[in-house]
Amino acid sequence: DQQVKQNSPSLSVQEGRISILNCDYTNSMFDYFLWYKKYPAEGPTFLISISSIKDKNEDGRFTVFLNKSAKHLSLHIVPSQPGDSAVYFCAASASGNNRLAFGKGNQVVVIP
Amino acid sequence: KAGVTQTPRYLIKTRGQQVTLSCSPISGHRSVSWYQQTPGQGLQFLFEYFSETQRNKGNFPGRFSGRQFSNSRSEMNVSTLELGDSALYLCASSVQAGRTDTQYFGPGTRLTVL
């Protein structure tokens, strides 16, 4: 049972434009959400997180938005850079629990 | 500060054998979690260790086991290997367990079962 879902497996975007990645979850116990970026043959690299007490968190070019009522979050990358080309994973966990549930990932290609 | 390290990076085994993978967490991190990544199932949680105790376990058969040492280093073992165990095995560490905490991943061990 996929508790975290990422649709639109791939996304192509021009350099300098905005990349928007979406993630939906089904488990209402989830209260901590993270985005990871992954290159082939490497482990996921932590990008940004948000707890359920907030609806927005920003770190440089990365902003995550959380809509708890819709059980939906999104990652905005602006401006997109060629080095952002990677697979992006959405992950979620419940309070007091380090057990992460992951989405299947979105392949992002930034075109120079 | 050094990141999470995993050894070996690549491993080839045959069906029926067993394998042990090792993980050294970031210095000061006491919680270690293991994940399996396959093309079909994606990233799936195996188990988490904190203070040498297993705190959480995912939905994997008993052939998958792990342990943690007093210095927080962790090992996972897979016995009686099956072809379907071919995957990237990822270790992640965080400061502590018992609260939501950011996990940092190592580079993974690529296991191929022939």
mmCIF file with all atom_site columns, N, CA, C and O in Angstrom, chain B residues 28-47:
data_model
loop_
_atom_site.group_PDB
_atom_site.id
_atom_site.type_symbol
_atom_site.label_atom_id
_atom_site.label_alt_id
_atom_site.label_comp_id
_atom_site.label_asym_id
_atom_site.label_entity_id
_atom_site.label_seq_id
_atom_site.pdbx_PDB_ins_code
_atom_site.Cartn_x
_atom_site.Cartn_y
_atom_site.Cartn_z
_atom_site.occupancy
_atom_site.B_iso_or_equiv
_atom_site.pdbx_formal_charge
_atom_site.auth_seq_id
_atom_site.auth_comp_id
_atom_site.auth_asym_id
_atom_site.auth_atom_id
_atom_site.pdbx_PDB_model_num
ATOM 1  N N  . GLY B 1 28 ? 28.249 11.229 16.313 1.00 0.00 ? 28 GLY B N  1
ATOM 2  C CA . GLY B 1 28 ? 27.240 11.830 17.180 1.00 0.00 ? 28 GLY B CA 1
ATOM 3  C C  . GLY B 1 28 ? 25.829 11.351 16.904 1.00 0.00 ? 28 GLY B C  1
ATOM 4  O O  . GLY B 1 28 ? 24.921 11.588 17.712 1.00 0.00 ? 28 GLY B O  1
ATOM 5  N N  . HIS B 1 29 ? 25.628 10.702 15.773 1.00 0.00 ? 29 HIS B N  1
ATOM 6  C CA . HIS B 1 29 ? 24.312 10.145 15.456 1.00 0.00 ? 29 HIS B CA 1
ATOM 7  C C  . HIS B 1 29 ? 24.185 8.767  16.101 1.00 0.00 ? 29 HIS B C  1
ATOM 8  O O  . HIS B 1 29 ? 25.073 7.926  15.988 1.00 0.00 ? 29 HIS B O  1
ATOM 9  N N  . ARG B 1 30 ? 23.047 8.537  16.742 1.00 0.00 ? 30 ARG B N  1
ATOM 10 C CA . ARG B 1 30 ? 22.880 7.283  17.456 1.00 0.00 ? 30 ARG B CA 1
ATOM 11 C C  . ARG B 1 30 ? 21.814 6.376  16.862 1.00 0.00 ? 30 ARG B C  1
ATOM 12 O O  . ARG B 1 30 ? 21.680 5.235  17.253 1.00 0.00 ? 30 ARG B O  1
ATOM 13 N N  . SER B 1 31 ? 21.036 6.916  15.941 1.00 0.00 ? 31 SER B N  1
ATOM 14 C CA . SER B 1 31 ? 19.998 6.105  15.310 1.00 0.00 ? 31 SER B CA 1
ATOM 15 C C  . SER B 1 31 ? 20.440 5.734  13.903 1.00 0.00 ? 31 SER B C  1
ATOM 16 O O  . SER B 1 31 ? 20.903 6.593  13.138 1.00 0.00 ? 31 SER B O  1
ATOM 17 N N  . VAL B 1 32 ? 20.309 4.465  13.566 1.00 0.00 ? 32 VAL B N  1
ATOM 18 C CA . VAL B 1 32 ? 20.663 3.981  12.230 1.00 0.00 ? 32 VAL B CA 1
ATOM 19 C C  . VAL B 1 32 ? 19.476 3.218  11.658 1.00 0.00 ? 32 VAL B C  1
ATOM 20 O O  . VAL B 1 32 ? 18.927 2.333  12.322 1.00 0.00 ? 32 VAL B O  1
ATOM 21 N N  . SER B 1 33 ? 19.099 3.578  10.444 1.00 0.00 ? 33 SER B N  1
ATOM 22 C CA . SER B 1 33 ? 18.001 2.892  9.748  1.00 0.00 ? 33 SER B CA 1
ATOM 23 C C  . SER B 1 33 ? 18.528 2.300  8.454  1.00 0.00 ? 33 SER B C  1
ATOM 24 O O  . SER B 1 33 ? 19.465 2.827  7.857  1.00 0.00 ? 33 SER B O  1
ATOM 25 N N  . TRP B 1 34 ? 17.894 1.239  8.013  1.00 0.00 ? 34 TRP B N  1
ATOM 26 C CA . TRP B 1 34 ? 18.260 0.574  6.763  1.00 0.00 ? 34 TRP B CA 1
ATOM 27 C C  . TRP B 1 34 ? 17.057 0.566  5.822  1.00 0.00 ? 34 TRP B C  1
ATOM 28 O O  . TRP B 1 34 ? 15.912 0.367  6.252  1.00 0.00 ? 34 TRP B O  1
ATOM 29 N N  . TYR B 1 35 ? 17.347 0.783  4.536  1.00 0.00 ? 35 TYR B N  1
ATOM 30 C CA . TYR B 1 35 ? 16.319 0.790  3.500  1.00 0.00 ? 35 TYR B CA 1
ATOM 31 C C  . TYR B 1 35 ? 16.796 -0.043 2.314  1.00 0.00 ? 35 TYR B C  1
ATOM 32 O O  . TYR B 1 35 ? 17.990 -0.137 2.042  1.00 0.00 ? 35 TYR B O  1
ATOM 33 N N  . GLN B 1 36 ? 15.827 -0.606 1.614  1.00 0.00 ? 36 GLN B N  1
ATOM 34 C CA . GLN B 1 36 ? 16.118 -1.343 0.386  1.00 0.00 ? 36 GLN B CA 1
ATOM 35 C C  . GLN B 1 36 ? 15.506 -0.580 -0.783 1.00 0.00 ? 36 GLN B C  1
ATOM 36 O O  . GLN B 1 36 ? 14.349 -0.149 -0.703 1.00 0.00 ? 36 GLN B O  1
ATOM 37 N N  . GLN B 1 37 ? 16.273 -0.380 -1.842 1.00 0.00 ? 37 GLN B N  1
ATOM 38 C CA . GLN B 1 37 ? 15.727 0.263  -3.035 1.00 0.00 ? 37 GLN B CA 1
ATOM 39 C C  . GLN B 1 37 ? 15.780 -0.689 -4.213 1.00 0.00 ? 37 GLN B C  1
ATOM 40 O O  . GLN B 1 37 ? 16.855 -1.187 -4.582 1.00 0.00 ? 37 GLN B O  1
ATOM 41 N N  . THR B 1 38 ? 14.627 -0.955 -4.810 1.00 0.00 ? 38 THR B N  1
ATOM 42 C CA . THR B 1 38 ? 14.530 -1.760 -6.020 1.00 0.00 ? 38 THR B CA 1
ATOM 43 C C  . THR B 1 38 ? 13.712 -1.000 -7.048 1.00 0.00 ? 38 THR B C  1
ATOM 44 O O  . THR B 1 38 ? 12.906 -0.130 -6.680 1.00 0.00 ? 38 THR B O  1
ATOM 45 N N  . PRO B 1 39 ? 13.900 -1.300 -8.340 1.00 0.00 ? 39 PRO B N  1
ATOM 46 C CA . PRO B 1 39 ? 13.126 -0.588 -9.369 1.00 0.00 ? 39 PRO B CA 1
ATOM 47 C C  . PRO B 1 39 ? 11.616 -0.779 -9.197 1.00 0.00 ? 39 PRO B C  1
ATOM 48 O O  . PRO B 1 39 ? 10.848 0.141  -9.424 1.00 0.00 ? 39 PRO B O  1
ATOM 49 N N  . GLY B 1 40 ? 11.195 -1.944 -8.763 1.00 0.00 ? 40 GLY B N  1
ATOM 50 C CA . GLY B 1 40 ? 9.764  -2.211 -8.668 1.00 0.00 ? 40 GLY B CA 1
ATOM 51 C C  . GLY B 1 40 ? 9.105  -1.640 -7.420 1.00 0.00 ? 40 GLY B C  1
ATOM 52 O O  . GLY B 1 40 ? 8.017  -1.073 -7.487 1.00 0.00 ? 40 GLY B O  1
ATOM 53 N N  . GLN B 1 41 ? 9.749  -1.781 -6.290 1.00 0.00 ? 41 GLN B N  1
ATOM 54 C CA . GLN B 1 41 ? 9.154  -1.390 -5.010 1.00 0.00 ? 41 GLN B CA 1
ATOM 55 C C  . GLN B 1 41 ? 9.614  -0.035 -4.497 1.00 0.00 ? 41 GLN B C  1
ATOM 56 O O  . GLN B 1 41 ? 9.069  0.493  -3.527 1.00 0.00 ? 41 GLN B O  1
ATOM 57 N N  . GLY B 1 42 ? 10.629 0.534  -5.114 1.00 0.00 ? 42 GLY B N  1
ATOM 58 C CA . GLY B 1 42 ? 11.137 1.821  -4.637 1.00 0.00 ? 42 GLY B CA 1
ATOM 59 C C  . GLY B 1 42 ? 11.921 1.655  -3.348 1.00 0.00 ? 42 GLY B C  1
ATOM 60 O O  . GLY B 1 42 ? 12.514 0.612  -3.093 1.00 0.00 ? 42 GLY B O  1
ATOM 61 N N  . LEU B 1 43 ? 11.905 2.698  -2.534 1.00 0.00 ? 43 LEU B N  1
ATOM 62 C CA . LEU B 1 43 ? 12.637 2.700  -1.272 1.00 0.00 ? 43 LEU B CA 1
ATOM 63 C C  . LEU B 1 43 ? 11.736 2.173  -0.162 1.00 0.00 ? 43 LEU B C  1
ATOM 64 O O  . LEU B 1 43 ? 10.679 2.743  0.120  1.00 0.00 ? 43 LEU B O  1
ATOM 65 N N  . GLN B 1 44 ? 12.185 1.092  0.484  1.00 0.00 ? 44 GLN B N  1
ATOM 66 C CA . GLN B 1 44 ? 11.366 0.501  1.545  1.00 0.00 ? 44 GLN B CA 1
ATOM 67 C C  . GLN B 1 44 ? 12.185 0.367  2.815  1.00 0.00 ? 44 GLN B C  1
ATOM 68 O O  . GLN B 1 44 ? 13.343 -0.049 2.787  1.00 0.00 ? 44 GLN B O  1
ATOM 69 N N  . PHE B 1 45 ? 11.544 0.678  3.936  1.00 0.00 ? 45 PHE B N  1
ATOM 70 C CA . PHE B 1 45 ? 12.161 0.635  5.247  1.00 0.00 ? 45 PHE B CA 1
ATOM 71 C C  . PHE B 1 45 ? 12.362 -0.809 5.701  1.00 0.00 ? 45 PHE B C  1
ATOM 72 O O  . PHE B 1 45 ? 11.436 -1.628 5.632  1.00 0.00 ? 45 PHE B O  1
ATOM 73 N N  . LEU B 1 46 ? 13.590 -1.083 6.160  1.00 0.00 ? 46 LEU B N  1
ATOM 74 C CA . LEU B 1 46 ? 13.894 -2.424 6.674  1.00 0.00 ? 46 LEU B CA 1
ATOM 75 C C  . LEU B 1 46 ? 13.806 -2.452 8.200  1.00 0.00 ? 46 LEU B C  1
ATOM 76 O O  . LEU B 1 46 ? 13.027 -3.194 8.771  1.00 0.00 ? 46 LEU B O  1
ATOM 77 N N  . PHE B 1 47 ? 14.650 -1.679 8.862  1.00 0.00 ? 47 PHE B N  1
ATOM 78 C CA . PHE B 1 47 ? 14.620 -1.590 10.320 1.00 0.00 ? 47 PHE B CA 1
ATOM 79 C C  . PHE B 1 47 ? 15.426 -0.391 10.800 1.00 0.00 ? 47 PHE B C  1
ATOM 80 O O  . PHE B 1 47 ? 16.200 0.199  10.056 1.00 0.00 ? 47 PHE B O  1
#
